[in-house]
Amino acid sequence: MPTAARLRSLLRGKATRLCLALLLLVELGVARPDWLWRLVPRSGAGIVDVLETRVIARAEAPQIIVMGSSRVRDALSPRDLERALRLPTGAVLNLGLTSGTPFDAVTLYRRNRAKLRTARLLLVGLEDWYLNGAMAPTERDRRFADLSERWSDWDGELRLSLLLGYVWRTYDARDVIRETLQALARRRVRDVPLAPDGRLLWRADEPQTGPVDVDVLAELDGFFRDDRPGLGRRAQLARLIALAQADGLEVRLLRVPWRDAYLDARHTRHPAADARWRAWIDSLTPPPLGAERASAVGLLPTDFVDYGHLAGRGATLFASLIADQLRTSGWPAR
């Protein structure tokens, strides 16, 4: 072999070995250890550690645990619900988080079971997009899901993606790695502040009232532009309920209202998703607490900051509604 050709071959071999070594270094030193996932608090993965270290760990004797999405987080102020039910300060713990799913809820419960199992009531919020099997896994799915959950809760390409990520953790962590590098480059590894009542403050402001009209279609179509039936989130919810009930907690499902405009648009633009949601809600026993149409419970368009997150006034009214419904259903039992 000519000298030049031998040299090129040698360099290619060294480059290949170097690339493999770098991939192995990232896999073992970055993607597999937990430090990367929790490094940026204001991220899909890192927010779990904020809840655990700054909210759950500091809770003393919670009686009511609230779990779900950011709509649930915004809808139930612990202090409002405590006053409405005449409970002591600190009795309500709201663990709702942005894009929160039943998987997030069951993960938080498992990881903090010693504290959360001492509560008496678990309220779990429901979202219509939980039934959309085309919704991509979140960073928290990729961080915490075990092999059986990746296989049973997902199908098609999403299942294959999660199975690949279980074997090759760098694939699971690719978005987290990119977001972390961007945050470090901008020197913006931002913290997530907490409200005085212990809830996460994700938005810059927490208005008492919102606009009369908003564009509900952007969020709605984001949820259902790609849509097909999926049972994975329902299976995760069932695991959470079974776990909490085994610990002696009463579990009640919860509907946070949407603007009327959002529901009307879902019915006309995404009828299959709308019908799927309606069939599921009608099948639940006991019926979920709360309501889904704002006008049905006296909420105004200005009680929302957007398509379905309650502003301050709306949240106060909603806490009173949930307290009334709990009392009507016999809670707390003496």
Coordinates of C-alpha atoms in Angstrom, one line a residue:
M1 CA 0.0 0.0 0.0
P2 CA 1.4 3.4 -0.9
T3 CA 2.5 5.5 2.0
A4 CA -0.1 8.2 1.5
A5 CA -2.9 5.6 1.4
R6 CA -1.5 4.0 4.5
L7 CA -1.5 7.3 6.3
R8 CA -5.1 8.1 5.3
S9 CA -6.2 4.7 6.6
L10 CA -4.4 5.2 9.8
L11 CA -5.9 8.6 10.3
R12 CA -9.4 7.3 9.6
G13 CA -8.9 4.6 12.1
K14 CA -7.7 7.0 14.7
A15 CA -10.6 9.4 14.0
T16 CA -13.1 6.5 14.3
R17 CA -11.6 5.5 17.6
L18 CA -11.7 9.1 18.8
C19 CA -15.3 9.5 17.9
L20 CA -16.2 6.2 19.6
A21 CA -14.3 7.3 22.7
L22 CA -16.2 10.7 22.7
L23 CA -19.5 9.0 22.3
L24 CA -18.7 6.6 25.2
L25 CA -17.6 9.5 27.3
V26 CA -20.9 11.4 26.7
E27 CA -22.9 8.3 27.3
L28 CA -21.3 7.3 30.6
G29 CA -20.3 10.7 31.9
V30 CA -23.2 12.9 30.8
A31 CA -26.3 11.1 29.7
R32 CA -26.5 8.3 32.2
P33 CA -25.7 10.1 35.4
D34 CA -28.6 12.1 36.9
W35 CA -26.7 15.4 37.3
L36 CA -27.4 16.5 33.7
W37 CA -31.1 16.1 34.0
R38 CA -31.4 18.3 37.1
L39 CA -28.7 20.9 36.3
V40 CA -31.2 23.4 34.8
P41 CA -34.1 24.0 37.2
R42 CA -36.2 25.8 34.6
S43 CA -36.5 22.8 32.3
G44 CA -38.8 19.9 31.7
A45 CA -36.5 17.5 33.5
G46 CA -35.1 19.8 36.2
I47 CA -38.4 21.1 37.5
V48 CA -38.9 17.7 39.2
D49 CA -36.0 18.4 41.5
V50 CA -37.3 21.8 42.4
L51 CA -40.6 20.3 43.5
E52 CA -38.9 17.6 45.5
T53 CA -36.3 19.7 47.3
R54 CA -38.2 23.0 47.7
V55 CA -41.8 22.0 48.0
I56 CA -42.3 18.4 49.0
A57 CA -39.3 18.2 51.4
R58 CA -40.5 21.3 53.3
A59 CA -44.1 20.2 53.6
E60 CA -44.9 19.1 57.1
A61 CA -48.3 17.5 57.3
P62 CA -50.2 17.8 54.0
Q63 CA -53.8 16.5 54.0
I64 CA -54.6 17.2 50.3
I65 CA -52.2 16.6 47.4
V66 CA -53.0 18.2 44.1
M67 CA -51.3 16.8 40.9
G68 CA -51.6 17.6 37.2
S69 CA -50.7 20.1 34.6
S70 CA -50.0 23.8 34.8
R71 CA -53.7 24.4 34.5
V72 CA -54.1 22.5 37.7
R73 CA -51.2 24.4 39.3
D74 CA -52.8 27.7 38.4
A75 CA -56.4 26.7 39.3
L76 CA -56.0 25.7 42.9
S77 CA -54.2 28.0 45.3
P78 CA -53.4 26.0 48.5
R79 CA -54.3 28.9 50.7
D80 CA -57.7 29.5 48.9
L81 CA -58.6 25.8 49.2
E82 CA -57.5 25.6 52.8
R83 CA -59.6 28.6 53.7
A84 CA -62.6 27.2 51.9
L85 CA -62.3 23.9 53.7
R86 CA -61.2 25.4 57.0
L87 CA -58.0 23.5 57.0
P88 CA -54.7 24.7 58.6
T89 CA -52.1 26.4 56.6
G90 CA -49.9 23.9 54.9
A91 CA -52.6 21.3 54.6
V92 CA -52.8 21.5 50.8
L93 CA -49.8 20.8 48.5
N94 CA -50.1 21.7 44.9
L95 CA -47.6 19.8 42.7
G96 CA -48.9 20.7 39.3
L97 CA -46.3 21.4 36.7
T98 CA -46.0 22.7 33.1
S99 CA -47.1 20.0 30.7
G100 CA -47.7 17.7 33.6
T101 CA -49.0 14.2 32.9
P102 CA -50.1 11.2 34.9
F103 CA -46.6 9.8 34.5
D104 CA -45.2 12.8 36.2
A105 CA -47.7 12.4 39.0
V106 CA -47.0 8.7 39.6
T107 CA -43.3 9.4 39.4
L108 CA -43.4 12.1 42.0
Y109 CA -45.6 9.9 44.2
R110 CA -43.2 6.9 44.0
R111 CA -40.1 9.0 44.6
N112 CA -41.7 10.8 47.6
R113 CA -44.1 8.2 48.8
A114 CA -43.0 8.3 52.5
K115 CA -44.2 11.9 52.7
L116 CA -47.1 11.9 50.3
R117 CA -48.7 8.7 51.6
T118 CA -49.5 10.5 54.9
A119 CA -52.1 12.7 53.1
R120 CA -55.8 11.9 53.1
L121 CA -56.9 13.1 49.6
L122 CA -55.3 13.1 46.2
L123 CA -56.7 15.4 43.5
V124 CA -55.5 14.5 40.0
G125 CA -56.2 16.8 37.1
L126 CA -57.3 15.5 33.7
E127 CA -56.4 17.0 30.3
D128 CA -58.0 16.2 26.9
W129 CA -54.6 15.7 25.3
Y130 CA -53.9 12.8 27.6
L131 CA -55.9 10.7 25.2
N132 CA -53.8 11.6 22.2
G133 CA -51.4 8.8 21.5
A134 CA -49.5 10.9 19.0
M135 CA -48.2 13.4 21.6
A136 CA -44.4 13.0 21.9
P137 CA -42.8 11.8 25.2
T138 CA -41.6 14.6 27.5
E139 CA -38.1 15.0 29.0
R140 CA -39.6 13.5 32.2
D141 CA -40.8 10.4 30.3
R142 CA -37.3 10.0 29.0
R143 CA -35.6 10.6 32.3
F144 CA -37.7 8.4 34.5
A145 CA -39.6 5.7 32.5
D146 CA -38.4 2.2 33.0
L147 CA -38.3 -0.5 30.3
S148 CA -41.8 -1.9 31.0
E149 CA -43.3 1.6 30.9
R150 CA -41.6 2.4 27.6
W151 CA -43.0 -0.8 26.1
S152 CA -46.5 -0.8 27.5
D153 CA -47.5 2.9 27.5
W154 CA -46.4 3.7 24.0
D155 CA -46.7 2.2 20.5
G156 CA -45.3 2.6 17.0
E157 CA -42.4 5.0 16.4
L158 CA -42.7 6.6 19.9
R159 CA -42.2 3.2 21.5
L160 CA -39.2 2.4 19.4
S161 CA -37.8 5.9 20.2
L162 CA -38.2 5.3 23.9
L163 CA -36.7 1.8 23.7
L164 CA -33.7 3.2 21.8
G165 CA -33.3 5.8 24.5
Y166 CA -33.4 3.1 27.3
V167 CA -30.4 1.4 25.7
W168 CA -28.6 4.5 24.4
R169 CA -29.2 7.2 27.0
T170 CA -27.5 9.9 24.9
Y171 CA -30.5 9.6 22.5
D172 CA -32.9 10.2 25.4
A173 CA -30.8 13.1 26.6
R174 CA -30.2 14.8 23.3
D175 CA -32.6 17.7 23.9
V176 CA -31.5 18.1 27.5
I177 CA -27.9 18.3 26.4
R178 CA -28.7 20.9 23.8
E179 CA -30.8 23.0 26.3
T180 CA -28.1 22.8 28.9
L181 CA -25.4 23.9 26.6
Q182 CA -27.5 26.8 25.4
A183 CA -28.3 27.9 29.0
L184 CA -24.6 27.7 30.0
A185 CA -23.6 29.6 26.9
R186 CA -26.0 32.4 27.7
R187 CA -25.2 32.2 31.4
R188 CA -28.9 31.8 32.0
V189 CA -29.3 28.8 34.2
R190 CA -32.4 30.3 35.7
D191 CA -34.1 29.3 38.9
V192 CA -37.8 28.7 39.3
P193 CA -39.3 31.0 42.0
L194 CA -42.1 29.8 44.3
A195 CA -45.2 31.5 45.2
P196 CA -45.8 32.1 49.0
D197 CA -48.2 29.2 48.9
G198 CA -45.5 26.8 47.6
R199 CA -46.7 26.6 43.9
L200 CA -44.2 27.0 41.1
L201 CA -44.2 30.4 39.4
W202 CA -43.5 29.6 35.8
R203 CA -44.9 32.8 34.2
A204 CA -43.4 36.2 34.8
D205 CA -46.7 37.6 36.1
E206 CA -49.8 36.2 37.8
P207 CA -52.6 38.5 36.8
Q208 CA -55.9 38.7 38.6
T209 CA -57.9 38.9 35.3
G210 CA -57.1 38.2 31.7
P211 CA -58.2 39.4 28.2
V212 CA -61.8 39.1 27.0
D213 CA -60.7 37.3 23.7
V214 CA -57.7 35.1 23.0
D215 CA -56.6 32.9 20.1
V216 CA -57.5 29.4 21.3
L217 CA -56.6 27.7 18.0
A218 CA -52.9 27.7 18.4
E219 CA -53.0 25.7 21.6
L220 CA -55.8 23.5 20.4
D221 CA -54.2 22.6 17.1
G222 CA -50.9 22.0 18.9
F223 CA -52.6 19.4 21.0
F224 CA -54.5 17.7 18.2
R225 CA -53.0 18.4 14.8
D226 CA -51.5 14.9 14.9
D227 CA -54.1 12.9 16.8
R228 CA -54.8 9.2 17.3
P229 CA -56.2 7.2 20.2
G230 CA -53.7 6.4 23.0
L231 CA -54.2 4.6 26.3
G232 CA -50.7 5.1 27.8
R233 CA -51.6 8.1 30.0
R234 CA -54.7 6.4 31.2
A235 CA -52.6 3.4 32.2
Q236 CA -50.3 5.7 34.1
L237 CA -53.2 7.3 35.8
A238 CA -54.5 3.9 36.8
R239 CA -51.1 3.0 38.4
L240 CA -51.2 6.3 40.4
I241 CA -54.7 5.6 41.7
A242 CA -53.8 2.1 42.7
L243 CA -50.7 3.2 44.5
A244 CA -52.4 6.0 46.4
Q245 CA -55.4 3.9 47.3
A246 CA -53.1 1.2 48.6
D247 CA -51.7 3.8 50.9
G248 CA -55.2 4.7 52.2
L249 CA -55.7 8.0 50.2
E250 CA -59.0 8.9 48.7
V251 CA -58.5 9.8 45.0
R252 CA -60.7 12.2 43.1
L253 CA -60.2 13.2 39.5
L254 CA -60.4 16.8 38.6
R255 CA -61.5 18.9 35.6
V256 CA -60.3 22.5 35.3
P257 CA -62.6 24.5 33.1
W258 CA -61.6 25.8 29.7
R259 CA -62.8 28.9 28.0
D260 CA -66.1 28.2 26.2
A261 CA -64.3 29.2 22.9
Y262 CA -61.8 26.4 23.3
L263 CA -64.4 23.8 23.8
D264 CA -66.5 25.0 20.9
A265 CA -63.4 25.0 18.6
R266 CA -62.4 21.5 19.8
H267 CA -65.9 20.2 18.9
T268 CA -65.8 21.6 15.4
R269 CA -62.1 21.3 14.5
H270 CA -61.2 18.0 16.2
P271 CA -64.5 16.1 16.6
A272 CA -62.8 12.7 17.1
A273 CA -60.7 14.0 20.0
D274 CA -63.7 15.7 21.4
A275 CA -65.8 12.6 21.3
R276 CA -63.0 10.5 22.8
W277 CA -62.7 12.9 25.7
R278 CA -66.5 12.9 26.3
A279 CA -66.7 9.1 26.3
W280 CA -63.9 8.9 28.8
I281 CA -65.4 11.5 31.2
D282 CA -68.8 9.9 31.0
S283 CA -67.3 6.5 31.9
L284 CA -65.6 7.7 35.1
T285 CA -67.1 6.8 38.5
P286 CA -67.4 8.8 40.6
P287 CA -67.7 11.7 38.2
P288 CA -64.7 14.1 38.3
L289 CA -64.9 17.2 40.4
G290 CA -64.8 20.6 38.8
A291 CA -66.3 21.4 35.5
E292 CA -65.1 21.8 31.9
R293 CA -67.1 24.7 30.5
A294 CA -66.4 28.0 32.1
S295 CA -69.8 29.5 31.7
A296 CA -71.4 26.5 33.3
V297 CA -69.9 27.4 36.7
G298 CA -70.1 31.2 36.4
L299 CA -66.5 31.8 35.1
L300 CA -66.0 34.7 32.7
P301 CA -63.6 34.9 29.8
T302 CA -61.6 37.4 31.8
D303 CA -61.1 34.7 34.5
F304 CA -58.5 33.1 32.1
V305 CA -55.1 34.3 31.0
D306 CA -55.3 32.2 27.9
Y307 CA -57.3 29.2 26.5
G308 CA -57.5 27.4 29.9
H309 CA -55.2 28.7 32.6
L310 CA -57.2 30.5 35.3
A311 CA -56.2 34.0 36.4
G312 CA -56.3 35.0 40.1
R313 CA -60.0 35.8 40.3
G314 CA -61.0 32.6 38.4
A315 CA -58.8 30.5 40.6
T316 CA -60.4 31.8 43.8
L317 CA -63.8 31.0 42.5
F318 CA -62.7 27.6 41.4
A319 CA -61.3 26.8 44.8
S320 CA -64.7 27.6 46.3
L321 CA -66.4 25.3 43.8
I322 CA -64.1 22.4 44.6
A323 CA -64.5 22.9 48.3
D324 CA -68.3 22.9 47.9
Q325 CA -68.2 19.7 45.8
L326 CA -65.9 18.0 48.3
R327 CA -68.3 18.8 51.1
T328 CA -71.3 17.7 49.1
S329 CA -69.5 14.4 48.5
G330 CA -68.9 13.9 52.2
W331 CA -65.3 15.0 52.5
P332 CA -63.7 15.1 54.9
A333 CA -65.3 12.1 56.5
R334 CA -65.3 12.4 60.3

